[in-house]
């Protein structure tokens, strides 16, 4: 009588085995789903961040160059896209630095993976004082394929500065990854017409 | 036991539906961010073309348009305000691309980027162009798109 009462309590071995088997099936499934969702979330976050920083760089360059650049110089220090008509128009060049109306120099320096904005010797009251110096992209981003050029079609037309670059998420120091799903990069191009410029 | 299996099945079906919906939504958001970028890129490029040389003349069957308004009036006639469509399926944009609608989704292998110009003119001079940029893509068989409408105009007129 005592033995039969005890035998009806608890789970049988088969029931326990079924429960363990169900857990064994569902747990990897749940973890895989969570992993997929998390990976997709990270991808969207990376893309938003790449776009945010790319837009910021374009907006910054747009306002800094459009409002402040007055004369444009190449890497050898020669003035390019100038008003001098001794050379036939259009004038073209590769800007390395700019000078504002107060003769303060400021430049856009590209050293992989960063794009830096600097003004070494500002003359007071140069408006370039108001801009922060340093890299325009964060350490989590890489700027690559950077290209800058300028063109001036006539003596009285404004010089046009063209900036092209690609910004991507930093995967251990490069834009590439073994998993193509992880590669996040966007192309940017902007054309900036100088607001003030020397005319003859 | 049967009740347990039924409850478990319902749970799995619901979980699968939620996960599918979430992943689909995420994929759509990702595509939308890219599409917005491509739309901004084209708008910025068109704005620059407008700044470089507005022109003001109608194309009227011109072979090589030389300014913005001529490029933007390459199709249509005065009855439909010279409605002109271009396909810009390459990035970065290097110049005026294919006249007419895009045939394929070749922009980043997923998208197609079209722009429709509608011009307003007085005595043959174009003083305003309405620009409608549409980025379309396929999302698991469904057609998705975003549109940006803007107006380009010049304040000074001849």
PDB file of C-alpha atoms in Angstrom, chain B residues 45-111:
ATOM      1  CA  UNK B  45      24.477  66.919 -57.606  1.00  0.00           C
ATOM      2  CA  UNK B  46      21.494  68.490 -59.376  1.00  0.00           C
ATOM      3  CA  UNK B  47      21.693  71.569 -57.151  1.00  0.00           C
ATOM      4  CA  UNK B  48      25.321  71.994 -58.165  1.00  0.00           C
ATOM      5  CA  UNK B  49      24.475  71.644 -61.871  1.00  0.00           C
ATOM      6  CA  UNK B  50      21.848  74.306 -61.375  1.00  0.00           C
ATOM      7  CA  UNK B  51      24.395  76.582 -59.651  1.00  0.00           C
ATOM      8  CA  UNK B  52      27.031  76.045 -62.343  1.00  0.00           C
ATOM      9  CA  UNK B  53      24.860  77.011 -65.277  1.00  0.00           C
ATOM     10  CA  UNK B  54      21.097  77.459 -65.024  1.00  0.00           C
ATOM     11  CA  UNK B  55      20.814  78.441 -68.691  1.00  0.00           C
ATOM     12  CA  UNK B  56      17.146  79.228 -69.025  1.00  0.00           C
ATOM     13  CA  UNK B  57      16.553  77.927 -72.554  1.00  0.00           C
ATOM     14  CA  UNK B  58      14.367  75.003 -73.531  1.00  0.00           C
ATOM     15  CA  UNK B  59      16.011  72.043 -75.195  1.00  0.00           C
ATOM     16  CA  UNK B  60      13.605  71.815 -78.193  1.00  0.00           C
ATOM     17  CA  UNK B  61      15.188  68.689 -79.667  1.00  0.00           C
ATOM     18  CA  UNK B  62      18.772  69.694 -78.844  1.00  0.00           C
ATOM     19  CA  UNK B  63      21.302  66.868 -79.238  1.00  0.00           C
ATOM     20  CA  UNK B  64      23.890  67.950 -76.664  1.00  0.00           C
ATOM     21  CA  UNK B  65      22.287  69.980 -73.851  1.00  0.00           C
ATOM     22  CA  UNK B  66      24.713  72.651 -72.678  1.00  0.00           C
ATOM     23  CA  UNK B  67      23.132  73.782 -69.402  1.00  0.00           C
ATOM     24  CA  UNK B  68      20.783  72.707 -66.618  1.00  0.00           C
ATOM     25  CA  UNK B  69      17.465  73.793 -68.133  1.00  0.00           C
ATOM     26  CA  UNK B  70      18.297  72.267 -71.509  1.00  0.00           C
ATOM     27  CA  UNK B  71      19.151  68.969 -69.820  1.00  0.00           C
ATOM     28  CA  UNK B  72      15.950  69.113 -67.774  1.00  0.00           C
ATOM     29  CA  UNK B  73      13.729  69.693 -70.816  1.00  0.00           C
ATOM     30  CA  UNK B  74      15.109  66.965 -73.078  1.00  0.00           C
ATOM     31  CA  UNK B  75      11.761  65.168 -73.421  1.00  0.00           C
ATOM     32  CA  UNK B  76       8.104  66.082 -73.604  1.00  0.00           C
ATOM     33  CA  UNK B  77       6.487  69.182 -75.030  1.00  0.00           C
ATOM     34  CA  UNK B  78       4.864  72.413 -73.926  1.00  0.00           C
ATOM     35  CA  UNK B  79       1.601  70.544 -73.193  1.00  0.00           C
ATOM     36  CA  UNK B  80       3.168  68.429 -70.430  1.00  0.00           C
ATOM     37  CA  UNK B  81       5.601  71.136 -69.278  1.00  0.00           C
ATOM     38  CA  UNK B  82       8.506  69.299 -70.914  1.00  0.00           C
ATOM     39  CA  UNK B  83       8.294  66.440 -68.438  1.00  0.00           C
ATOM     40  CA  UNK B  84      11.673  64.734 -68.639  1.00  0.00           C
ATOM     41  CA  UNK B  85      12.879  61.577 -66.909  1.00  0.00           C
ATOM     42  CA  UNK B  86      16.477  60.563 -66.240  1.00  0.00           C
ATOM     43  CA  UNK B  87      17.918  57.391 -64.750  1.00  0.00           C
ATOM     44  CA  UNK B  88      20.918  57.858 -62.444  1.00  0.00           C
ATOM     45  CA  UNK B  89      21.924  54.304 -61.598  1.00  0.00           C
ATOM     46  CA  UNK B  90      25.618  54.859 -60.895  1.00  0.00           C
ATOM     47  CA  UNK B  91      27.400  56.207 -57.849  1.00  0.00           C
ATOM     48  CA  UNK B  92      29.227  58.552 -57.515  1.00  0.00           C
ATOM     49  CA  UNK B  93      27.439  60.578 -60.178  1.00  0.00           C
ATOM     50  CA  UNK B  94      29.783  61.632 -62.958  1.00  0.00           C
ATOM     51  CA  UNK B  95      27.412  63.407 -65.338  1.00  0.00           C
ATOM     52  CA  UNK B  96      23.953  63.443 -66.893  1.00  0.00           C
ATOM     53  CA  UNK B  97      23.104  59.794 -67.374  1.00  0.00           C
ATOM     54  CA  UNK B  98      20.425  57.886 -69.265  1.00  0.00           C
ATOM     55  CA  UNK B  99      17.434  59.779 -70.579  1.00  0.00           C
ATOM     56  CA  UNK B 100      14.251  57.852 -69.774  1.00  0.00           C
ATOM     57  CA  UNK B 101      13.212  55.437 -67.046  1.00  0.00           C
ATOM     58  CA  UNK B 102      15.574  52.904 -65.489  1.00  0.00           C
ATOM     59  CA  UNK B 103      15.332  49.410 -66.916  1.00  0.00           C
ATOM     60  CA  UNK B 104      16.889  47.542 -63.985  1.00  0.00           C
ATOM     61  CA  UNK B 105      17.728  47.757 -60.306  1.00  0.00           C
ATOM     62  CA  UNK B 106      21.461  48.207 -60.882  1.00  0.00           C
ATOM     63  CA  UNK B 107      22.291  50.905 -58.324  1.00  0.00           C
ATOM     64  CA  UNK B 108      24.207  48.956 -55.660  1.00  0.00           C
ATOM     65  CA  UNK B 109      22.529  45.867 -57.238  1.00  0.00           C
ATOM     66  CA  UNK B 110      19.315  46.643 -55.338  1.00  0.00           C
ATOM     67  CA  UNK B 111      18.031  50.119 -56.188  1.00  0.00           C
TER      68      UNK B 111
END
